[in-house]
CSV table of C-alpha atoms and ligand atoms in Angstrom, one decimal:
chain,number,residue,atom,x,y,z
A,1,UNK,CA,-22.3,-18.0,53.5
A,2,UNK,CA,-25.5,-19.4,52.2
A,3,UNK,CA,-27.2,-22.3,54.3
A,4,UNK,CA,-26.5,-25.1,53.5
A,5,UNK,CA,-28.5,-28.0,52.9
A,6,UNK,CA,-27.8,-31.7,53.9
A,7,UNK,CA,-28.5,-34.8,54.8
A,8,UNK,CA,-26.5,-37.0,56.9
A,9,UNK,CA,-26.1,-40.5,57.6
A,10,UNK,CA,-23.3,-43.6,59.2
A,11,UNK,CA,-20.8,-45.5,58.4
A,12,UNK,CA,-22.3,-48.7,60.1
A,13,UNK,CA,-25.7,-47.8,59.7
A,14,UNK,CA,-25.6,-48.0,55.6
A,15,UNK,CA,-21.7,-49.1,54.7
A,16,UNK,CA,-22.5,-53.1,55.1
A,17,UNK,CA,-19.1,-54.7,53.7
A,18,UNK,CA,-18.6,-55.4,57.8
A,19,UNK,CA,-15.4,-58.0,56.6
A,20,UNK,CA,-14.8,-56.6,53.0
A,21,UNK,CA,-11.0,-55.1,52.4
A,22,UNK,CA,-9.1,-55.3,55.7
A,23,UNK,CA,-12.4,-54.2,58.6
A,24,UNK,CA,-12.3,-55.8,61.5
A,25,UNK,CA,-15.2,-55.8,64.5
A,26,UNK,CA,-16.6,-52.5,66.2
A,27,UNK,CA,-18.0,-52.8,68.9
A,28,UNK,CA,-21.8,-52.7,66.9
A,29,UNK,CA,-20.4,-55.6,64.9
A,30,UNK,CA,-20.2,-57.7,68.5
A,31,UNK,CA,-22.8,-56.2,69.9
A,32,UNK,CA,-25.2,-56.6,67.0
A,33,UNK,CA,-24.5,-60.4,66.7
A,34,UNK,CA,-25.0,-61.2,70.5
A,35,UNK,CA,-28.5,-62.6,70.8
A,36,UNK,CA,-30.8,-60.4,72.9
A,37,UNK,CA,-29.7,-57.1,71.8
A,38,UNK,CA,-31.3,-55.7,68.6
A,39,UNK,CA,-34.6,-56.1,66.9
A,40,UNK,CA,-35.3,-59.2,65.2
A,41,UNK,CA,-31.6,-60.8,65.8
A,42,UNK,CA,-30.5,-57.5,63.3
A,43,UNK,CA,-26.7,-56.0,61.9
A,44,UNK,CA,-24.8,-54.5,60.3
A,45,UNK,CA,-23.1,-56.9,58.0
A,46,UNK,CA,-24.9,-55.7,54.7
A,47,UNK,CA,-26.7,-52.9,56.0
A,48,UNK,CA,-27.6,-49.8,52.3
A,49,UNK,CA,-24.2,-51.3,50.9
A,50,UNK,CA,-22.7,-48.6,50.4
A,51,UNK,CA,-19.6,-49.3,50.4
A,52,UNK,CA,-20.4,-51.2,47.6
A,53,UNK,CA,-22.8,-48.9,45.4
A,54,UNK,CA,-21.4,-44.8,47.3
A,55,UNK,CA,-21.5,-43.6,43.8
A,56,UNK,CA,-24.6,-44.0,42.8
A,57,UNK,CA,-25.9,-43.0,46.2
A,58,UNK,CA,-23.6,-39.1,45.1
A,59,UNK,CA,-25.7,-38.8,42.0
A,60,UNK,CA,-28.4,-39.3,44.2
A,61,UNK,CA,-28.0,-36.8,46.7
A,62,UNK,CA,-26.8,-34.6,43.6
A,63,UNK,CA,-30.4,-35.5,42.2
A,64,UNK,CA,-32.1,-34.1,45.7
A,65,UNK,CA,-29.4,-30.4,44.9
A,66,UNK,CA,-27.8,-31.3,48.8
A,67,UNK,CA,-24.9,-28.7,49.2
A,68,UNK,CA,-23.3,-31.0,51.8
A,69,UNK,CA,-23.6,-34.9,52.6
A,70,UNK,CA,-22.4,-36.1,56.1
A,71,UNK,CA,-20.7,-39.3,56.9
A,72,UNK,CA,-19.3,-40.8,59.3
A,73,UNK,CA,-16.0,-43.1,58.7
A,74,UNK,CA,-15.5,-46.4,60.9
A,75,UNK,CA,-12.5,-46.8,62.5
A,76,UNK,CA,-11.9,-50.3,61.9
A,77,UNK,CA,-11.7,-49.6,58.2
A,78,UNK,CA,-9.1,-47.7,58.0
A,79,UNK,CA,-7.4,-48.6,61.0
A,80,UNK,CA,-7.9,-51.8,61.4
A,81,UNK,CA,-8.5,-53.1,65.6
A,82,UNK,CA,-7.6,-49.3,66.4
A,83,UNK,CA,-3.9,-49.3,67.1
A,84,UNK,CA,-1.4,-49.2,64.9
A,85,UNK,CA,-0.6,-48.5,60.8
A,86,UNK,CA,-3.8,-47.1,58.9
A,87,UNK,CA,-5.4,-49.6,55.9
A,88,UNK,CA,-5.5,-48.4,52.5
A,89,UNK,CA,-7.9,-50.2,51.4
A,90,UNK,CA,-10.4,-48.7,53.6
A,91,UNK,CA,-8.7,-45.1,53.0
A,92,UNK,CA,-9.5,-45.3,49.7
A,93,UNK,CA,-12.7,-46.0,50.0
A,94,UNK,CA,-13.4,-42.5,51.6
A,95,UNK,CA,-11.5,-40.8,49.5
A,96,UNK,CA,-13.3,-42.2,46.3
A,97,UNK,CA,-16.3,-40.8,48.2
A,98,UNK,CA,-14.9,-37.2,49.1
A,99,UNK,CA,-13.7,-36.9,45.4
A,100,UNK,CA,-17.3,-38.5,44.2
A,101,UNK,CA,-18.7,-35.6,46.0
A,102,UNK,CA,-16.5,-32.7,45.0
A,103,UNK,CA,-17.1,-33.7,41.7
A,104,UNK,CA,-21.4,-32.4,42.2
A,105,UNK,CA,-20.2,-29.5,44.3
A,106,UNK,CA,-21.5,-31.6,47.4
A,107,UNK,CA,-19.3,-30.0,50.3
A,108,UNK,CA,-18.2,-33.9,52.7
A,109,UNK,CA,-18.8,-32.9,56.4
A,110,UNK,CA,-16.9,-36.5,57.7
A,111,UNK,CA,-17.8,-37.7,61.5
A,112,UNK,CA,-14.7,-39.0,62.6
A,113,UNK,CA,-16.8,-40.8,65.7
A,114,UNK,CA,-20.2,-42.1,65.4
A,115,UNK,CA,-20.4,-45.3,67.3
A,116,UNK,CA,-18.3,-48.0,66.1
A,117,UNK,CA,-15.3,-48.1,68.3
A,118,UNK,CA,-12.7,-51.1,67.1
A,119,UNK,CA,-13.5,-54.3,69.9
A,120,UNK,CA,-10.0,-54.3,70.8
A,121,UNK,CA,-10.3,-51.2,72.4
A,122,UNK,CA,-12.9,-51.9,73.8
A,123,UNK,CA,-11.6,-55.4,75.7
A,124,UNK,CA,-8.4,-52.8,76.6
A,125,UNK,CA,-11.4,-50.7,78.6
A,126,UNK,CA,-13.4,-49.2,76.4
A,127,UNK,CA,-14.5,-45.0,76.5
A,128,UNK,CA,-14.2,-45.4,80.7
A,129,UNK,CA,-10.2,-45.9,79.8
A,130,UNK,CA,-8.5,-43.0,79.4
A,131,UNK,CA,-5.8,-44.6,76.9
A,132,UNK,CA,-9.3,-44.3,74.4
A,133,UNK,CA,-8.9,-41.0,74.3
A,134,UNK,CA,-5.0,-40.8,73.1
A,135,UNK,CA,-6.0,-43.9,70.3
A,136,UNK,CA,-9.1,-42.0,68.7
A,137,UNK,CA,-6.3,-38.6,68.4
A,138,UNK,CA,-3.6,-41.4,66.4
A,139,UNK,CA,-7.0,-42.3,64.2
A,140,UNK,CA,-8.1,-38.3,63.6
A,141,UNK,CA,-4.6,-37.9,62.2
A,142,UNK,CA,-4.8,-41.1,59.8
A,143,UNK,CA,-7.6,-39.7,58.6
A,144,UNK,CA,-6.7,-36.4,57.8
A,145,UNK,CA,-3.7,-37.2,56.5
A,146,UNK,CA,-5.9,-38.8,53.8
A,147,UNK,CA,-8.6,-36.7,53.2
A,148,UNK,CA,-7.4,-33.7,54.7
A,149,UNK,CA,-6.0,-31.9,51.6
A,150,UNK,CA,-9.9,-32.4,50.0
A,151,UNK,CA,-11.9,-32.2,53.5
A,152,UNK,CA,-12.3,-28.5,55.3
A,153,UNK,CA,-15.2,-29.9,57.6
A,154,UNK,CA,-14.2,-31.5,60.6
A,155,UNK,CA,-16.9,-33.5,63.4
A,156,UNK,CA,-14.8,-35.2,65.9
A,157,UNK,CA,-17.7,-36.8,67.8
A,158,UNK,CA,-21.1,-37.8,67.4
A,159,UNK,CA,-23.5,-37.5,70.6
A,160,UNK,CA,-20.7,-38.8,72.9
A,161,UNK,CA,-23.5,-38.7,75.8
A,162,UNK,CA,-25.3,-41.8,73.6
A,163,UNK,CA,-21.9,-43.2,73.8
A,164,UNK,CA,-21.3,-42.7,77.6
A,165,UNK,CA,-24.6,-43.1,78.3
A,166,UNK,CA,-26.1,-46.3,76.9
A,167,UNK,CA,-23.3,-47.2,76.1
A,168,UNK,CA,-21.6,-47.9,79.9
A,169,UNK,CA,-24.8,-46.4,81.4
A,170,UNK,CA,-27.7,-48.1,80.7
A,171,UNK,CA,-25.7,-50.5,78.5
A,172,UNK,CA,-28.9,-50.3,75.5
A,173,UNK,CA,-25.8,-49.4,73.2
A,174,UNK,CA,-22.8,-51.1,72.5
A,175,UNK,CA,-20.5,-52.0,74.4
A,176,UNK,CA,-23.6,-53.1,76.7
A,177,UNK,CA,-22.3,-52.4,79.7
A,178,UNK,CA,-24.1,-50.9,82.5
A,179,UNK,CA,-22.2,-48.5,84.8
A,180,UNK,CA,-23.1,-45.0,86.3
A,181,UNK,CA,-19.3,-44.2,87.4
A,182,UNK,CA,-18.3,-45.8,84.1
A,183,UNK,CA,-21.1,-44.0,81.7
A,184,UNK,CA,-19.0,-40.7,83.5
A,185,UNK,CA,-15.4,-41.5,82.9
A,186,UNK,CA,-16.6,-42.3,79.1
A,187,UNK,CA,-17.7,-38.9,79.1
A,188,UNK,CA,-14.9,-36.8,80.2
A,189,UNK,CA,-12.8,-39.6,78.2
A,190,UNK,CA,-14.7,-38.6,75.0
A,191,UNK,CA,-14.0,-34.8,75.9
A,192,UNK,CA,-10.5,-35.6,76.3
A,193,UNK,CA,-10.3,-37.5,73.2
A,194,UNK,CA,-12.0,-34.6,71.2
A,195,UNK,CA,-10.0,-32.4,73.6
A,196,UNK,CA,-6.5,-34.5,71.8
A,197,UNK,CA,-7.8,-34.9,68.4
A,198,UNK,CA,-9.0,-31.1,67.7
A,199,UNK,CA,-5.0,-30.0,67.0
A,200,UNK,CA,-4.5,-33.2,64.3
A,201,UNK,CA,-7.2,-31.7,62.2
A,202,UNK,CA,-7.5,-28.3,60.2
A,203,UNK,CA,-10.5,-26.8,58.7
A,204,UNK,CA,-13.3,-26.4,60.6
A,205,UNK,CA,-13.9,-28.5,63.5
A,206,UNK,CA,-17.1,-29.1,65.6
A,207,UNK,CA,-18.7,-31.8,67.7
A,208,UNK,CA,-22.3,-32.2,67.1
A,209,UNK,CA,-24.3,-32.6,71.0
A,210,UNK,CA,-27.1,-34.8,71.0
A,211,UNK,CA,-28.5,-31.8,73.3
A,212,UNK,CA,-31.7,-32.6,75.8
A,213,UNK,CA,-34.4,-29.9,75.8
A,214,UNK,CA,-36.7,-30.7,79.3
A,215,UNK,CA,-39.3,-28.6,80.5
A,216,UNK,CA,-40.9,-29.2,84.8
A,217,UNK,CA,-44.4,-31.1,84.8
A,218,UNK,CA,-45.0,-28.0,87.3
A,219,UNK,CA,-42.6,-24.9,89.1
A,220,UNK,CA,-41.6,-26.8,92.1
A,221,UNK,CA,-40.1,-30.1,89.4
A,222,UNK,CA,-37.0,-27.1,88.0
A,223,UNK,CA,-34.6,-29.8,89.9
A,224,UNK,CA,-35.4,-32.2,88.0
A,225,UNK,CA,-34.6,-30.4,84.3
A,226,UNK,CA,-31.5,-28.5,85.9
A,227,UNK,CA,-30.3,-31.6,86.6
A,228,UNK,CA,-30.7,-33.7,83.4
A,229,UNK,CA,-30.0,-30.4,81.6
A,230,UNK,CA,-26.0,-31.2,83.9
A,231,UNK,CA,-26.0,-34.4,82.9
A,232,UNK,CA,-27.7,-34.7,79.5
A,233,UNK,CA,-25.5,-30.9,78.1
A,234,UNK,CA,-23.5,-28.9,80.1
A,235,UNK,CA,-20.9,-32.0,80.8
A,236,UNK,CA,-19.8,-31.6,77.3
A,237,UNK,CA,-20.8,-27.8,77.0
A,238,UNK,CA,-18.9,-26.7,79.4
A,239,UNK,CA,-15.9,-28.6,78.6
A,240,UNK,CA,-15.7,-28.5,75.5
A,241,UNK,CA,-16.5,-24.5,75.5
A,242,UNK,CA,-15.6,-22.5,79.0
A,243,UNK,CA,-13.3,-25.8,80.0
A,244,UNK,CA,-14.4,-26.6,83.1
A,245,UNK,CA,-17.4,-29.5,84.7
A,246,UNK,CA,-20.1,-27.7,86.6
A,247,UNK,CA,-19.9,-27.8,90.0
A,248,UNK,CA,-23.6,-28.9,90.3
A,249,UNK,CA,-23.3,-31.9,88.2
A,250,UNK,CA,-20.1,-33.1,90.5
A,251,UNK,CA,-22.7,-32.4,93.3
A,252,UNK,CA,-25.3,-34.7,92.2
A,253,UNK,CA,-23.1,-37.3,90.8
A,254,UNK,CA,-20.6,-37.3,94.2
A,255,UNK,CA,-22.7,-40.7,95.5
A,256,UNK,CA,-22.2,-42.5,92.6
A,257,UNK,CA,-18.1,-41.2,91.0
A,258,UNK,CA,-15.0,-39.0,92.6
A,259,UNK,CA,-14.5,-37.6,88.7
A,260,UNK,CA,-10.6,-39.1,89.9
A,261,UNK,CA,-10.4,-39.8,85.9
A,262,UNK,CA,-10.0,-36.5,85.3
A,263,UNK,CA,-6.2,-35.3,85.1
A,264,UNK,CA,-4.4,-32.1,85.7
A,265,UNK,CA,-4.1,-30.4,82.4
A,266,UNK,CA,-7.1,-32.3,80.7
A,267,UNK,CA,-9.6,-29.7,81.1
A,268,UNK,CA,-7.1,-27.3,79.2
A,269,UNK,CA,-6.6,-30.1,77.2
A,270,UNK,CA,-10.7,-30.5,75.8
A,271,UNK,CA,-10.9,-26.5,75.8
A,272,UNK,CA,-9.6,-26.2,71.9
A,273,UNK,CA,-10.8,-23.6,69.5
A,274,UNK,CA,-13.9,-24.5,67.8
A,275,UNK,CA,-15.3,-23.6,64.5
A,276,UNK,CA,-19.4,-24.3,64.9
A,277,UNK,CA,-21.4,-26.8,67.1
A,278,UNK,CA,-23.4,-29.1,65.9
A,279,UNK,CA,-26.3,-30.3,67.7
A,280,UNK,CA,-29.1,-33.1,66.7
A,281,UNK,CA,-32.3,-32.2,67.6
A,282,UNK,CA,-35.0,-35.0,67.6
A,283,UNK,CA,-37.9,-34.2,70.7
A,284,UNK,CA,-38.9,-32.5,74.2
A,285,UNK,CA,-39.2,-34.2,77.3
A,286,UNK,CA,-41.7,-33.0,80.2
A,287,UNK,CA,-39.7,-33.9,83.9
A,288,UNK,CA,-40.8,-34.6,87.0
A,289,UNK,CA,-39.4,-35.3,90.0
A,290,UNK,CA,-39.9,-38.8,92.0
A,291,UNK,CA,-39.1,-39.4,95.3
A,292,UNK,CA,-37.6,-42.5,94.6
A,293,UNK,CA,-35.2,-43.7,91.9
A,294,UNK,CA,-37.1,-45.0,89.2
A,295,UNK,CA,-36.8,-48.7,87.9
A,296,UNK,CA,-38.7,-48.7,84.3
A,297,UNK,CA,-37.8,-47.5,80.8
A,298,UNK,CA,-38.8,-43.8,80.2
A,299,UNK,CA,-38.9,-41.6,77.0
A,300,UNK,CA,-35.4,-41.6,77.5
A,301,UNK,CA,-34.4,-44.5,78.9
A,302,UNK,CA,-34.1,-42.8,82.4
A,303,UNK,CA,-32.8,-43.8,85.3
A,304,UNK,CA,-29.6,-45.7,83.7
A,305,UNK,CA,-28.5,-43.7,81.2
A,306,UNK,CA,-28.9,-40.5,83.9
A,307,UNK,CA,-26.7,-41.8,87.4
A,308,UNK,CA,-27.1,-39.3,90.0
A,309,UNK,CA,-30.6,-38.2,89.2
A,310,UNK,CA,-31.9,-41.8,88.9
A,311,UNK,CA,-35.7,-39.7,90.7
A,312,UNK,CA,-36.0,-38.2,88.4
A,313,UNK,CA,-38.9,-39.6,85.5
A,314,UNK,CA,-40.5,-38.5,81.8
A,315,UNK,CA,-44.3,-37.7,81.8
A,316,UNK,CA,-45.8,-38.5,78.8
A,317,UNK,CA,-47.4,-35.6,76.7
A,318,UNK,CA,-50.6,-36.1,75.0
A,319,UNK,CA,-48.2,-35.1,71.8
A,320,UNK,CA,-47.9,-36.5,68.5
A,321,UNK,CA,-45.2,-39.0,67.6
A,322,UNK,CA,-43.6,-40.6,65.5
A,323,UNK,CA,-42.4,-44.2,65.1
A,324,UNK,CA,-39.8,-44.5,67.8
A,325,UNK,CA,-41.9,-43.2,70.1
A,326,UNK,CA,-40.2,-39.7,70.1
A,327,UNK,CA,-42.7,-36.5,71.1
A,328,UNK,CA,-43.0,-33.7,67.7
A,329,UNK,CA,-42.1,-30.7,69.7
A,330,UNK,CA,-40.4,-28.5,67.4
A,331,UNK,CA,-40.7,-25.8,69.9
A,332,UNK,CA,-38.2,-27.1,71.4
A,333,UNK,CA,-35.9,-26.7,68.6
A,334,UNK,CA,-36.2,-23.0,68.9
A,335,UNK,CA,-35.5,-23.1,72.9
A,336,UNK,CA,-32.8,-25.0,71.9
A,337,UNK,CA,-30.9,-23.0,69.3
A,338,UNK,CA,-31.8,-19.4,71.5
A,339,UNK,CA,-30.4,-21.0,74.7
A,340,UNK,CA,-27.1,-22.8,73.1
A,341,UNK,CA,-26.6,-19.2,71.1
A,342,UNK,CA,-26.9,-16.5,74.5
A,343,UNK,CA,-25.0,-19.3,76.6
A,344,UNK,CA,-22.0,-20.4,74.7
A,345,UNK,CA,-22.2,-18.4,71.4
A,346,UNK,CA,-21.2,-16.4,69.6
A,347,UNK,CA,-20.6,-19.7,67.9
A,348,UNK,CA,-21.8,-21.1,64.4
A,349,UNK,CA,-24.1,-23.3,65.1
A,350,UNK,CA,-25.3,-26.9,62.4
A,351,UNK,CA,-28.3,-28.7,63.0
A,352,UNK,CA,-26.6,-31.6,62.0
A,353,UNK,CA,-29.1,-34.1,62.5
A,354,UNK,CA,-32.9,-33.7,62.4
A,355,UNK,CA,-35.9,-35.8,61.4
A,356,UNK,CA,-38.2,-38.4,61.7
A,357,UNK,CA,-38.6,-42.1,61.6
A,358,UNK,CA,-41.9,-43.2,60.3
A,359,UNK,CA,-43.8,-47.2,59.3
A,360,UNK,CA,-41.7,-48.0,56.1
A,361,UNK,CA,-43.7,-45.8,53.2
A,362,UNK,CA,-43.1,-44.1,49.8
A,363,UNK,CA,-45.4,-41.4,50.5
A,364,UNK,CA,-44.5,-40.5,53.8
A,365,UNK,CA,-46.9,-37.1,54.2
A,366,UNK,CA,-46.2,-37.6,58.0
A,367,UNK,CA,-42.0,-36.9,57.3
A,368,UNK,CA,-42.8,-34.2,55.5
A,369,UNK,CA,-45.0,-32.3,58.2
A,370,UNK,CA,-42.1,-33.2,60.5
A,371,UNK,CA,-39.8,-31.9,58.8
A,372,UNK,CA,-41.6,-28.3,57.6
A,373,UNK,CA,-42.2,-27.6,61.1
A,374,UNK,CA,-38.7,-27.7,62.2
A,375,UNK,CA,-37.2,-26.0,59.1
A,376,UNK,CA,-39.7,-23.4,60.0
A,377,UNK,CA,-38.6,-22.6,63.4
A,378,UNK,CA,-35.2,-22.2,61.7
A,379,UNK,CA,-36.1,-20.3,59.5
A,380,UNK,CA,-37.2,-18.5,62.9
A,381,UNK,CA,-33.9,-18.5,64.6
A,382,UNK,CA,-32.3,-17.4,61.9
A,383,UNK,CA,-34.8,-14.1,61.7
A,384,UNK,CA,-33.8,-13.1,65.1
A,385,UNK,CA,-29.7,-13.3,64.7
A,386,UNK,CA,-29.0,-16.8,65.6
A,387,UNK,CA,-25.9,-18.1,63.4
A,388,UNK,CA,-28.0,-20.9,62.6
A,389,UNK,CA,-25.0,-22.1,59.1
A,390,UNK,CA,-26.9,-25.4,58.1
A,391,UNK,CA,-28.4,-28.2,58.0
A,392,UNK,CA,-28.4,-32.0,57.6
A,393,UNK,CA,-31.3,-34.2,57.2
A,394,UNK,CA,-31.5,-37.1,59.5
A,395,UNK,CA,-31.1,-39.3,57.1
A,396,UNK,CA,-30.7,-39.6,53.5
A,397,UNK,CA,-31.6,-43.1,53.7
A,398,UNK,CA,-33.3,-46.0,55.4
A,399,UNK,CA,-30.7,-47.5,57.5
A,400,UNK,CA,-29.6,-50.3,60.6
A,401,UNK,CA,-31.3,-47.9,63.7
A,402,UNK,CA,-29.1,-49.3,66.0
A,403,UNK,CA,-31.0,-51.4,68.9
A,404,UNK,CA,-33.6,-51.2,66.9
A,405,UNK,CA,-31.8,-52.5,63.9
A,406,UNK,CA,-33.9,-51.8,60.1
A,407,UNK,CA,-37.7,-51.7,62.7
A,408,UNK,CA,-37.2,-47.8,62.4
A,409,UNK,CA,-37.1,-45.9,59.2
A,410,UNK,CA,-35.7,-42.3,59.4
A,411,UNK,CA,-34.7,-41.9,55.0
A,412,UNK,CA,-35.5,-39.6,53.0
A,413,UNK,CA,-34.9,-42.3,50.3
A,414,UNK,CA,-36.7,-45.5,51.0
A,415,UNK,CA,-33.8,-48.7,50.6
A,416,UNK,CA,-35.2,-52.0,49.8
A,417,UNK,CA,-33.0,-54.5,52.2
A,418,UNK,CA,-33.5,-57.5,49.7
A,419,UNK,CA,-33.2,-56.0,46.3
A,420,UNK,CA,-30.7,-52.8,47.6
A,421,UNK,CA,-33.0,-50.7,45.6
A,422,UNK,CA,-33.8,-46.9,46.5
A,423,UNK,CA,-36.6,-45.0,45.9
A,424,UNK,CA,-37.6,-41.1,46.5
A,425,UNK,CA,-39.8,-41.0,49.1
A,426,UNK,CA,-42.4,-38.1,48.7
A,427,UNK,CA,-40.4,-36.4,51.8
A,428,UNK,CA,-37.3,-36.7,49.2
A,429,UNK,CA,-38.7,-34.2,47.0
A,430,UNK,CA,-40.2,-32.2,49.4
A,431,UNK,CA,-36.6,-32.0,50.2
A,432,UNK,CA,-35.3,-30.8,46.8
A,433,UNK,CA,-38.0,-28.4,46.1
A,434,UNK,CA,-37.3,-27.1,49.6
A,435,UNK,CA,-33.6,-26.4,48.7
A,436,UNK,CA,-34.0,-25.6,44.6
A,437,UNK,CA,-36.6,-22.6,46.6
A,438,UNK,CA,-34.3,-21.4,49.2
B,1,IFM,O1,-30.0,-42.5,63.7
B,1,IFM,C1,-29.6,-42.1,64.9
B,1,IFM,C2,-28.0,-41.4,64.5
B,1,IFM,O2,-27.5,-42.5,64.3
B,1,IFM,C3,-27.4,-40.0,65.8
B,1,IFM,N1,-27.9,-39.9,66.2
B,1,IFM,C4,-30.4,-40.0,66.3
B,1,IFM,C5,-30.4,-41.5,65.1
B,1,IFM,C6,-31.9,-41.8,65.0
B,1,IFM,O3,-32.1,-42.8,65.8
């Protein structure tokens, strides 16, 4: 199989058309419309207006020579309210998109959940409530029934860590709740949602995790890394691929929750055959153990997003950073690819996101340097035998960067949000050439 070169986006970040053709609000509509939650009060109401411009956007992808495109489906667009019948007009949009992609020989990778939970399901308890997992499985069937004749590659969830720990832990993401026990319950129900959805999908099915890569500041900080690895990585990898929760995670979090939300049989449901693992990599962090809970916001929103490990903190390193403030450390990607392969493999892997935000510029040489350094690491991992099957650059175009609104630009295509004009940045030309010469 040839290596797949792709780019990725997500529904709420690019589609706009928030109230069009029967779509109902998601938690991100509610959150972004709540004053103080998103920088400059921006929302995804219009975003890149991709809902009305998808045909042109697919032509752009074709011009770049993309072999694959990873996009997500907006749950409240295809199943308004999160339960009940499908909304045909919403499904038609994705059906057209898939047809347009296939006509250009671009393989669609469909993410079912990239954070836009129907608001009604949040009102009923959100991810900390068990029923949400069952609702998700039903929604997965709706999408599969509509697109499964043409879509072969499915990603159940994008970055469930963010959904659980930024959504219900730190509250920096929608729905903006802040409770460690709820965050852990949400993580479990996201795992369960994945497990319930997989048997309803056909073809190649995986999940995209934002695995965290940590270094200890000194050897005596090894326990800081172990703790964050447990609640950041193994909380998903172990149940999904091994059918259990790590004992040290249960210990570390015993003061936060008794885990009684895990019911008999759940772990067997969660561990489903997985065709691939998607890895989203951006940065790595140096961490140390403190002697008391931290109350500041660290690089990774420590401490509230790390229930049970509130005394671990991030140590800033003297490394170049992207516009997100994230340290640039491509070696972390190599270490992570090797680790996942050795510990959880053999399993086909995809980089389902990698990229960088930089201030608005069309001549984005820094982004090219970032991408080049990370792609070199991918080459090295492949040369070592890591079964890396493809790379999806984040992101195809500038878009709504969640709590940062439009202030952070990740695209290789520049978007003028007033005119909606798309302009290829230097990185887009560079990526097209990289694909051509691969
Ligand atoms: O924009 C996000 C994306 O939605 C999920 N992964 C990280 C990206 C950059 O923050």
